[in-house]
Short mmCIF file of C-alpha atoms and ligand atoms in Angstrom, two decimals:
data_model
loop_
_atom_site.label_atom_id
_atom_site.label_comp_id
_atom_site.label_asym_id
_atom_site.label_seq_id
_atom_site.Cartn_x
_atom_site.Cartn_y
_atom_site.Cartn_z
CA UNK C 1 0.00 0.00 0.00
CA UNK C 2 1.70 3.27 -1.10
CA UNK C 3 1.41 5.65 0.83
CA UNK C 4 -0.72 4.02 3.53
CA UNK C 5 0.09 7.15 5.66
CA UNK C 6 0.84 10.09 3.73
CA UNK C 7 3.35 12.18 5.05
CA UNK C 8 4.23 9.66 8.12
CA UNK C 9 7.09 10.34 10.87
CA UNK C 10 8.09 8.28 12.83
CA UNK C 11 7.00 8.40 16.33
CA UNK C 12 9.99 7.70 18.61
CA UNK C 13 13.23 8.83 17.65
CA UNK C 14 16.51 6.60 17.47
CA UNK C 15 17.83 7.46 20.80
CA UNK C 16 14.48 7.05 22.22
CA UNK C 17 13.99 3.68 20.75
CA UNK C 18 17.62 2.98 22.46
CA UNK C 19 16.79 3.55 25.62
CA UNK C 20 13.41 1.70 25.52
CA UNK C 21 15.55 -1.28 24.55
CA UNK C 22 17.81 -0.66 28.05
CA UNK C 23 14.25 -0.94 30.09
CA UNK C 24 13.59 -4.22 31.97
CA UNK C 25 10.32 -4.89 31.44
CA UNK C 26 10.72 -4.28 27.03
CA UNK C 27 11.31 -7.24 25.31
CA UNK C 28 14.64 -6.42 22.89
CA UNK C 29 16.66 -8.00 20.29
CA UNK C 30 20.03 -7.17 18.42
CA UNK C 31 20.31 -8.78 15.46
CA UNK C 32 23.98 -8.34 13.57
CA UNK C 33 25.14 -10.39 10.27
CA UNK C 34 28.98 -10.84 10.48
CA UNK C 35 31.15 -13.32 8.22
CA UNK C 36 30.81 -15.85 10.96
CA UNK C 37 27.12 -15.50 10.44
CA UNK C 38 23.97 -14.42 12.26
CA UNK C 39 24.34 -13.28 15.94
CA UNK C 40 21.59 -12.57 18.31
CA UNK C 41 21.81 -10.66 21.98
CA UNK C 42 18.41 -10.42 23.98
CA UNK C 43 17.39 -6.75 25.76
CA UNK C 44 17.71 -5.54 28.13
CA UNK C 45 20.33 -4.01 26.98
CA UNK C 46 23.55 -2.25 28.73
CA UNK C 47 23.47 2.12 28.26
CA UNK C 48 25.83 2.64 25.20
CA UNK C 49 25.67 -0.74 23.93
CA UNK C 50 24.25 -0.89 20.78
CA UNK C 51 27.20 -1.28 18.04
CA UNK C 52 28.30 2.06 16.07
CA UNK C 53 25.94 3.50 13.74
CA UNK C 54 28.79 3.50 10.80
CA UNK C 55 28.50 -0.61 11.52
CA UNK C 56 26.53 -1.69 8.65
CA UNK C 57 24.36 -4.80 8.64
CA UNK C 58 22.22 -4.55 12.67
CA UNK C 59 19.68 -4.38 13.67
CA UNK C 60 17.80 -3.65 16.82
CA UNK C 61 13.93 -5.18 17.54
CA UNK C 62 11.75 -3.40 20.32
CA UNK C 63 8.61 -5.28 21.17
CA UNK C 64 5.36 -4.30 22.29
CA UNK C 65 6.16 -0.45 21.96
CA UNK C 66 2.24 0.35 22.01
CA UNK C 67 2.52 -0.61 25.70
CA UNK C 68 5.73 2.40 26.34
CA UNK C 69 4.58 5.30 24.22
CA UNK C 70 1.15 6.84 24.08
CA UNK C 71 2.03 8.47 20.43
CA UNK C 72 2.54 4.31 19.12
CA UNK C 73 -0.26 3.24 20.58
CA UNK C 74 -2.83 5.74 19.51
CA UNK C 75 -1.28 4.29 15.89
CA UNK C 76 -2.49 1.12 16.85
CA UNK C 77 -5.63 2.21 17.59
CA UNK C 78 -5.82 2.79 14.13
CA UNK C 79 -5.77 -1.23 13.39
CA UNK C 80 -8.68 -1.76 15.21
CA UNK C 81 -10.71 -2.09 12.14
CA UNK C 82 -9.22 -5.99 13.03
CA UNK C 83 -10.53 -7.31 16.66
CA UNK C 84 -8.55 -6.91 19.71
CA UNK C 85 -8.64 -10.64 20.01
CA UNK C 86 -6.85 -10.66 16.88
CA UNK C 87 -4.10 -7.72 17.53
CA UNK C 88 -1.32 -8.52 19.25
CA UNK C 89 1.76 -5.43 19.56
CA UNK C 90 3.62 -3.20 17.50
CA UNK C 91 7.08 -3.31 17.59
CA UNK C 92 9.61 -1.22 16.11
CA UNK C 93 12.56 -2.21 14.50
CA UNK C 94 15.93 0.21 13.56
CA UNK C 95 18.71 -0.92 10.81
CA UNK C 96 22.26 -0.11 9.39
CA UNK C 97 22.27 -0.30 5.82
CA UNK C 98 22.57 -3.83 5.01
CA UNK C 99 20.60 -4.54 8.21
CA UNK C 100 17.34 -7.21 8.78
CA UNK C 101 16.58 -10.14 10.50
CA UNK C 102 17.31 -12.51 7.31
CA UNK C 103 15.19 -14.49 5.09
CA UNK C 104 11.79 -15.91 7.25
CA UNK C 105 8.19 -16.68 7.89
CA UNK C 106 6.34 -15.64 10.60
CA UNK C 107 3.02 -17.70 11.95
CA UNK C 108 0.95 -14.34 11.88
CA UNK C 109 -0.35 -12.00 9.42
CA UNK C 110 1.45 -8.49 9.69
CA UNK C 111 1.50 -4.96 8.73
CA UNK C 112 5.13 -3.76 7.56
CA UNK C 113 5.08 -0.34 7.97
CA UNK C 114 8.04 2.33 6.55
CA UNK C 115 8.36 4.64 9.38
CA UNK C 116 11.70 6.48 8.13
CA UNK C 117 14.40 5.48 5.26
CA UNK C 118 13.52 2.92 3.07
CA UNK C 119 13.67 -0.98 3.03
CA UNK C 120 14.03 -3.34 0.21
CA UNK C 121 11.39 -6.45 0.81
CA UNK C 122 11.42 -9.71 -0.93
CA UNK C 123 8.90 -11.61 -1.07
CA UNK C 124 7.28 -14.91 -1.81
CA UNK C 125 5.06 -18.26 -1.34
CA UNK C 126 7.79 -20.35 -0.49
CA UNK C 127 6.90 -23.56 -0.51
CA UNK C 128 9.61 -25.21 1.19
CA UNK C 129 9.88 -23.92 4.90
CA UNK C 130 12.78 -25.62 5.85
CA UNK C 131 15.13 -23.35 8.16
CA UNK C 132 19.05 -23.11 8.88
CA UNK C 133 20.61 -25.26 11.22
CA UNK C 134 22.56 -24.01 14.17
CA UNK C 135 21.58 -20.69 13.86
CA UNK C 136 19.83 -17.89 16.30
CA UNK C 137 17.12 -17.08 14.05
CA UNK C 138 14.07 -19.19 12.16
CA UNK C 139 16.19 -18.07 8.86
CA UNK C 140 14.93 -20.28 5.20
CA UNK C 141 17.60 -22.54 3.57
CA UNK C 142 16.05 -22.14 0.35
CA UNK C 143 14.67 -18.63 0.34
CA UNK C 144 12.86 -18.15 -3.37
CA UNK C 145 11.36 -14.80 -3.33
CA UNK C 146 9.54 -13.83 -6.48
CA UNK C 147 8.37 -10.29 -5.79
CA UNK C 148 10.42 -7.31 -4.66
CA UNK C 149 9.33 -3.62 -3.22
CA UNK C 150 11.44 -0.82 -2.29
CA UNK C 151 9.17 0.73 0.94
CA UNK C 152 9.70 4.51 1.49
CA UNK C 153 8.02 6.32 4.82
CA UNK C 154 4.29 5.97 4.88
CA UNK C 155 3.68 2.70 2.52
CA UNK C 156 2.95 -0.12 3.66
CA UNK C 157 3.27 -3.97 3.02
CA UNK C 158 0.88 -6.64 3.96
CA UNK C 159 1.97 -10.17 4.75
CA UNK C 160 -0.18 -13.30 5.22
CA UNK C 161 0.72 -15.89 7.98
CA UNK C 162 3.44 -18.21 6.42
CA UNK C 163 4.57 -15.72 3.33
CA UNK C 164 8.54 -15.79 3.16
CA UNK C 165 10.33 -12.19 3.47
CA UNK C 166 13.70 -10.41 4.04
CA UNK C 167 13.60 -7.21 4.36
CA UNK C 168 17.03 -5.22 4.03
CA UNK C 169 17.51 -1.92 5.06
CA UNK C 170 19.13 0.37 2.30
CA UNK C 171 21.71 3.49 2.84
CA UNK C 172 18.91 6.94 2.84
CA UNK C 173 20.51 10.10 2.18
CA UNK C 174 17.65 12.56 3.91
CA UNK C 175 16.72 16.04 2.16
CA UNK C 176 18.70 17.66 5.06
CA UNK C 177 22.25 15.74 3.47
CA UNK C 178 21.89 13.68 6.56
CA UNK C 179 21.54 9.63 6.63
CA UNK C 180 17.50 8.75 7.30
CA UNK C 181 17.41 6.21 9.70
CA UNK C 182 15.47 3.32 8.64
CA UNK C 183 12.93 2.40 11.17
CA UNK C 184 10.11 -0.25 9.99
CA UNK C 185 6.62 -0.79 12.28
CA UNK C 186 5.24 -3.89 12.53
CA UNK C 187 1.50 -4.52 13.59
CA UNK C 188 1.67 -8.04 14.22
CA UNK C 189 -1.19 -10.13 14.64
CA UNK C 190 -2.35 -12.98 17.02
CA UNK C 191 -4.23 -16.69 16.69
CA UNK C 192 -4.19 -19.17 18.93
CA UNK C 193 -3.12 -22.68 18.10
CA UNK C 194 -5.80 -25.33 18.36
CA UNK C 195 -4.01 -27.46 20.96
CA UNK C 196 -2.71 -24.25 22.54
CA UNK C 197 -6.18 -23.47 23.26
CA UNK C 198 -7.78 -27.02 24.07
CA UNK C 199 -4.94 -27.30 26.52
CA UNK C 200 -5.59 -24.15 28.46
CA UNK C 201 -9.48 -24.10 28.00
CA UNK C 202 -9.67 -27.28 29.01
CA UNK C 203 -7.14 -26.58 32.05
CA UNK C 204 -9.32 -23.29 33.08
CA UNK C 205 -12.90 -25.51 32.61
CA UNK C 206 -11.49 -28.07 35.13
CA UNK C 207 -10.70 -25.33 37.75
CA UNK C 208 -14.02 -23.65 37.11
CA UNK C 209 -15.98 -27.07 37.35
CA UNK C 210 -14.25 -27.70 41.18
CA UNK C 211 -15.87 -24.00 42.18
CA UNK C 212 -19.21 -23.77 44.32
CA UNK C 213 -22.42 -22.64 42.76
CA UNK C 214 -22.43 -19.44 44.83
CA UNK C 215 -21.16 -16.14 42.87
CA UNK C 216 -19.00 -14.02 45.42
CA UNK C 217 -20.61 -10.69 46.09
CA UNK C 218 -18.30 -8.23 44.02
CA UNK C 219 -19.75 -9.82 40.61
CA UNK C 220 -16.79 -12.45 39.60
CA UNK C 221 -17.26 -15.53 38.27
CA UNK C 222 -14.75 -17.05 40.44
CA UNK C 223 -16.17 -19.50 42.66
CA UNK C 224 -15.31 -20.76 46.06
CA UNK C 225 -13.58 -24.18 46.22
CA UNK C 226 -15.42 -26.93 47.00
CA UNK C 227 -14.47 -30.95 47.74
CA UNK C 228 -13.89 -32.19 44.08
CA UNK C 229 -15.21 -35.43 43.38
CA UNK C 230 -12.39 -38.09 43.16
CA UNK C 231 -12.07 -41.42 41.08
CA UNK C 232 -13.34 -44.50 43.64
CA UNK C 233 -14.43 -48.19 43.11
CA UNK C 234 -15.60 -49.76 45.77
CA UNK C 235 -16.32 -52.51 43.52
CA UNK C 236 -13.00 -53.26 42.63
CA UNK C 237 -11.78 -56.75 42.92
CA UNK C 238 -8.27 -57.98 44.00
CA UNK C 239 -6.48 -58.41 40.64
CA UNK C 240 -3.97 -60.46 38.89
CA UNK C 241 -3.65 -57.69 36.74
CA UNK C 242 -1.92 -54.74 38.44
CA UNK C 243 -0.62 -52.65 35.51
CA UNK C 244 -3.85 -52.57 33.72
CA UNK C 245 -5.82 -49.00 33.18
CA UNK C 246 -9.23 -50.21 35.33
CA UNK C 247 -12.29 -49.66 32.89
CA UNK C 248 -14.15 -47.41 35.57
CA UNK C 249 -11.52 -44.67 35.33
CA UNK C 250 -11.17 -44.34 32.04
CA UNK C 251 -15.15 -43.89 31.42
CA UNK C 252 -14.63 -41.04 35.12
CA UNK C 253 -11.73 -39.61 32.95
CA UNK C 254 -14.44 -39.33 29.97
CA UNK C 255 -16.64 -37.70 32.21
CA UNK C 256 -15.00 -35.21 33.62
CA UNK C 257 -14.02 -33.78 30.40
CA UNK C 258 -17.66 -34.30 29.32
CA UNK C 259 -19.09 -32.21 32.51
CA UNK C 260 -16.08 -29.58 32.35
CA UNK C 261 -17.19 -29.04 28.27
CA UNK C 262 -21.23 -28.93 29.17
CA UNK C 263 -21.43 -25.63 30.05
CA UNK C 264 -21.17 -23.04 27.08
CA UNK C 265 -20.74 -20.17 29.12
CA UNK C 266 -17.98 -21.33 30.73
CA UNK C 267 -16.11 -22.43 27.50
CA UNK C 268 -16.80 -18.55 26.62
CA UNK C 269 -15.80 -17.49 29.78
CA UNK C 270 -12.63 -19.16 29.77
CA UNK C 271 -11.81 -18.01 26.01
CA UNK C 272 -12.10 -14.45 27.47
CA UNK C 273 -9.97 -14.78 30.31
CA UNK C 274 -7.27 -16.58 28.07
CA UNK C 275 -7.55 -13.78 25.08
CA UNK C 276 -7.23 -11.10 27.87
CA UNK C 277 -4.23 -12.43 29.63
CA UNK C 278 -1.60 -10.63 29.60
CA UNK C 279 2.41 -11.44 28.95
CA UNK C 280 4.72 -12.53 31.62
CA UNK C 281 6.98 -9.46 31.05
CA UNK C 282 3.71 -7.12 31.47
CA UNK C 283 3.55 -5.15 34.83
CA UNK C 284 1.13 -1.97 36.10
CA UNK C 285 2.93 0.63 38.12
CA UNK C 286 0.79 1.98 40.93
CA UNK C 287 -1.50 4.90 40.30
CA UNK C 288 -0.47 8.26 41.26
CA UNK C 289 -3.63 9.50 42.45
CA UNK C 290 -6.25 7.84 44.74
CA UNK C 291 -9.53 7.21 43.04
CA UNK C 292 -12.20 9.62 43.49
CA UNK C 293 -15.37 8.00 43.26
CA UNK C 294 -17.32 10.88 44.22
CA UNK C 295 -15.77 12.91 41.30
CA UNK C 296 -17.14 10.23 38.82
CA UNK C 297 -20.32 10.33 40.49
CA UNK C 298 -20.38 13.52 39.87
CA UNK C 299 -19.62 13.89 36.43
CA UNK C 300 -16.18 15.62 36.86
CA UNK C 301 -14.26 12.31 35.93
CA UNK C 302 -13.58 10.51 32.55
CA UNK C 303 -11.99 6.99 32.83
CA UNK C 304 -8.93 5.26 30.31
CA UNK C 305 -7.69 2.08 30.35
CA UNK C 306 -4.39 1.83 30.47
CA UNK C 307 -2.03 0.98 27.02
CA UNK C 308 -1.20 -2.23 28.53
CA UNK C 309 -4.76 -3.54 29.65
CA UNK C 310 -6.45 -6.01 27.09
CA UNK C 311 -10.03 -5.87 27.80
CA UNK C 312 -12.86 -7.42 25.61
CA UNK C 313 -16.54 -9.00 26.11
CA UNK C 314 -19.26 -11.21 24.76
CA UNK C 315 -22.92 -11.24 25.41
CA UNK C 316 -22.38 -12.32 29.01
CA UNK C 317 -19.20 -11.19 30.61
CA UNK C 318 -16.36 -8.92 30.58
CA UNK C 319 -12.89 -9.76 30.42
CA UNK C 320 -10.15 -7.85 31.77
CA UNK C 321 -6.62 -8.47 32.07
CA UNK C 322 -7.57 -12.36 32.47
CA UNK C 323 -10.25 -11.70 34.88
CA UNK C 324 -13.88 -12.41 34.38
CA UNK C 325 -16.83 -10.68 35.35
CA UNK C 326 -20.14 -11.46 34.87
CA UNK C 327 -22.12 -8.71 33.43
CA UNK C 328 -25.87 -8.08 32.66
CA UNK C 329 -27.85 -4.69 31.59
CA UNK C 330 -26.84 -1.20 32.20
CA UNK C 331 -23.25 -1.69 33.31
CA UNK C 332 -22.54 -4.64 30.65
CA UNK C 333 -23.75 -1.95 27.83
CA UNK C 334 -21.01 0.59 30.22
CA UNK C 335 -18.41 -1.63 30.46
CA UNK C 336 -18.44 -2.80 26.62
CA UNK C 337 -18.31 0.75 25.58
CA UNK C 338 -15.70 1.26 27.81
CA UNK C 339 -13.66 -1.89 26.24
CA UNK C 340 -14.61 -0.40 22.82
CA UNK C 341 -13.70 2.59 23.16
CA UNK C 342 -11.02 2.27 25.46
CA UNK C 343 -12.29 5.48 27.68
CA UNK C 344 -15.23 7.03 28.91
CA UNK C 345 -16.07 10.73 29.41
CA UNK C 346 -17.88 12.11 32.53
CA UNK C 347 -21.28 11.84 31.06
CA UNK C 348 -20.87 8.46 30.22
CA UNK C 349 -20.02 7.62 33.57
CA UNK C 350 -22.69 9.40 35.33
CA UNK C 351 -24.52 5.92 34.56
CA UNK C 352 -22.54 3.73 35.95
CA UNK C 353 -24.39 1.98 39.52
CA UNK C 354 -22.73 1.98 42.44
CA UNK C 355 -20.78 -1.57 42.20
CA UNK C 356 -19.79 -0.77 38.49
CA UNK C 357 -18.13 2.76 40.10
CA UNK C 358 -16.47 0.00 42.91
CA UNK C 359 -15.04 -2.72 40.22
CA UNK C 360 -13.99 0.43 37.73
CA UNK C 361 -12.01 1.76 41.36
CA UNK C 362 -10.47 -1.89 42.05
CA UNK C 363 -9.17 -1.71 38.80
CA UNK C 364 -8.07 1.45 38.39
CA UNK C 365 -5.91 0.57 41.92
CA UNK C 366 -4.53 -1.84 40.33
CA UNK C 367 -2.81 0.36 37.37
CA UNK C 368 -5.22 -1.05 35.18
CA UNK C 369 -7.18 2.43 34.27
CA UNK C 370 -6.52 5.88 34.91
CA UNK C 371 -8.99 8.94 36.30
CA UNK C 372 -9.01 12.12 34.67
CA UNK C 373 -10.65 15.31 35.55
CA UNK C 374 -13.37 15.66 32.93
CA UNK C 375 -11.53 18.76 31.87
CA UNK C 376 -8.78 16.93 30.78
CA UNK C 377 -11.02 14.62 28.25
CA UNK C 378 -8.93 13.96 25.18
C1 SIN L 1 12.13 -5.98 10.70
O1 SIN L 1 11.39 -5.02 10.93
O2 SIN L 1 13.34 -5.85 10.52
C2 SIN L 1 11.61 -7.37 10.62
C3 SIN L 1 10.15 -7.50 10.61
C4 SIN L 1 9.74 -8.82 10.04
O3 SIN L 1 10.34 -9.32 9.12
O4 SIN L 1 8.75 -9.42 10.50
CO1 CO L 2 8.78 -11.25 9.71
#
């Protein structure tokens, strides 16, 4: 797509990216091609690490930038045309002429996006996915590319799950006589694996099946423990047989996958909680002021969730940050606008019930949304 965003700059600048890459919690990677082959150093990284910008062929990878700067992720905001369930991070990466990552497919579909410079991409069906041996990267032994494009800043390249690229980074001479950096943004996307998500569906339906029936008062679906019902056979005779699987537990074993699959709204509840978790490497800091529910009572207060929190819904709950909440009427219609939307002003909030205005303060203790005074609505 030429010219996807006319005019685009890029939103961090090269020292800024740097020092994002130096922060604990920001997944980093430098990448550098040398005659002994591909190298690859994981973030954080050391102050004053990254290798001299005259060094041709590196390149440095910043993950999940959306989550650090408030400019990158109002730009993803702009994918949202694609479901949240769907979106995963944007991350950044800066080259040397020369630089990329090599010749490779990636599982998801992606948005390649020319921030500054320009980046040569080839590109192609490949057929035969084998990869390198012995080397840091997934990198093709047989890469066959059969399309090329030069991307400038503001086009834009689309990639299906699977589709074989290298992108290299090419030597930009700005209009100011200076070298353009050449920074490339990429929107990737998410899917779950079908065993991935049997295996933790199926884990989260088994913990859900051992709760009580009685919902605790502030709304969750989490349940109080009760006994769980165990395997017995008081019919079992003495046998000559020892290492042989007794009938009786395989049909309990059937069973309890049977009863922890029966219920459909906890197979959508535990979808929600899954697509809302969060990465390991995610933390909240603590908010800076104290939440004023009187203020949102009041109408003076918008709410925003914060960059990092995933939220979503269906028809019968609301998911946060892998929590669950059931959620029915006025205050589901509240809460999916404000996982929509990502915010809501003062007026919006002058609807919200008591309990709503107590969950939206829990969570907003927890880092997980910010208070603003309605002046302040953006
Ligand atoms: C890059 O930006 O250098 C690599 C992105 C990709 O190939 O997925
Ligand atoms: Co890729």
């Amino acid at each position: 797509m030429r010219q996807a965003i006319p005019g685009f700059q890029p939103l961090l600048s090269r020292p800024a990216l740097f020092k994002l890459a130096e922060r604990e919690h920001v997944e980093s990677r430098l990448i550098t091609q040398q005659a002994k082959g591909w190298r690859m150093k994981q973030g954080p990284m050391a102050p004053r690490s990254m290798p001299p910008l005259s060094k041709e062929g590196w390149t440095l990878l910043v993950q999940g930038v959306d989550m650090h700067d408030a400019n990158v992720h109002a730009l993803l905001q702009q994918f949202r045309f694609v479901p949240d369930a769907r979106l995963d991070d944007l991350m950044i990466s800066f080259a040397t002429a020369g630089g990329g990552v090599g010749p490779h497919f990636d599982s998801y579909d992606v948005f390649l996006l020319q921030a500054s410079g320009r980046r040569r991409w080839k590109i192609g069906p490949q057929k035969d996915l084998s990869l390198q041996q012995g080397v840091p990267l997934k990198i093709l032994q047989n890469f066959e590319p059969d399309e090329e494009f030069v991307l400038e800043a503001g086009d834009m390249l689309y990639l299906p799950p699977r589709y074989a690229h290298d992108g290299i980074a090419e030597a930009t001479v700005g209009s100011d006589g200076k070298t353009a950096d050449c920074m490339t943004y990429s929107i990737g996307f998410r899917a779950p694996g079908q065993s991935e998500l049997a295996a933790e569906l199926l884990h989260r339906l088994a913990e859900f099946s051992e709760d009580d029936a009685d919902p605790p008062s502030d709304g969750s679906v989490r349940r109080a423990a009760r006994q769980p019902r165990m395997y017995h056979d008081p019919a079992q005779a003495a046998t000559a047989t020892p290492a042989a699987l007794p009938a009786g537990l395989t049909a309990f074993a059937g069973q309890a996958v049977h009863e922890a699959l029966k219920d459909p709204l906890a197979l959508a509840c535990a979808l929600g909680e899954y697509m809302t978790e969060l990465k390991p490497s995610v933390w909240f800091e603590e908010p800076l002021h104290a939440w004023a529910p009187d203020a949102v009572k009041a109408g003076q207060a918008s709410i925003h969730l914060d960059a990092r929190t995933r939220m979503m819904y269906d028809s019968d709950h609301v998911f946060i940050n892998g929590e669950s909440y059931r959620a029915k009427g006025l205050d589901a219609s509240l809460m999916q606008r404000l996982a929509d939307q990502r915010s809501l002003s003062a007026r919006e909030l002058r609807k919200a019930s008591a309990s709503a205005i107590a969950l939206l303060g829990d969570w907003h203790d927890a880092g997980w949304l910010q208070q603003r005074p309605s002046g302040e609505d953006i």
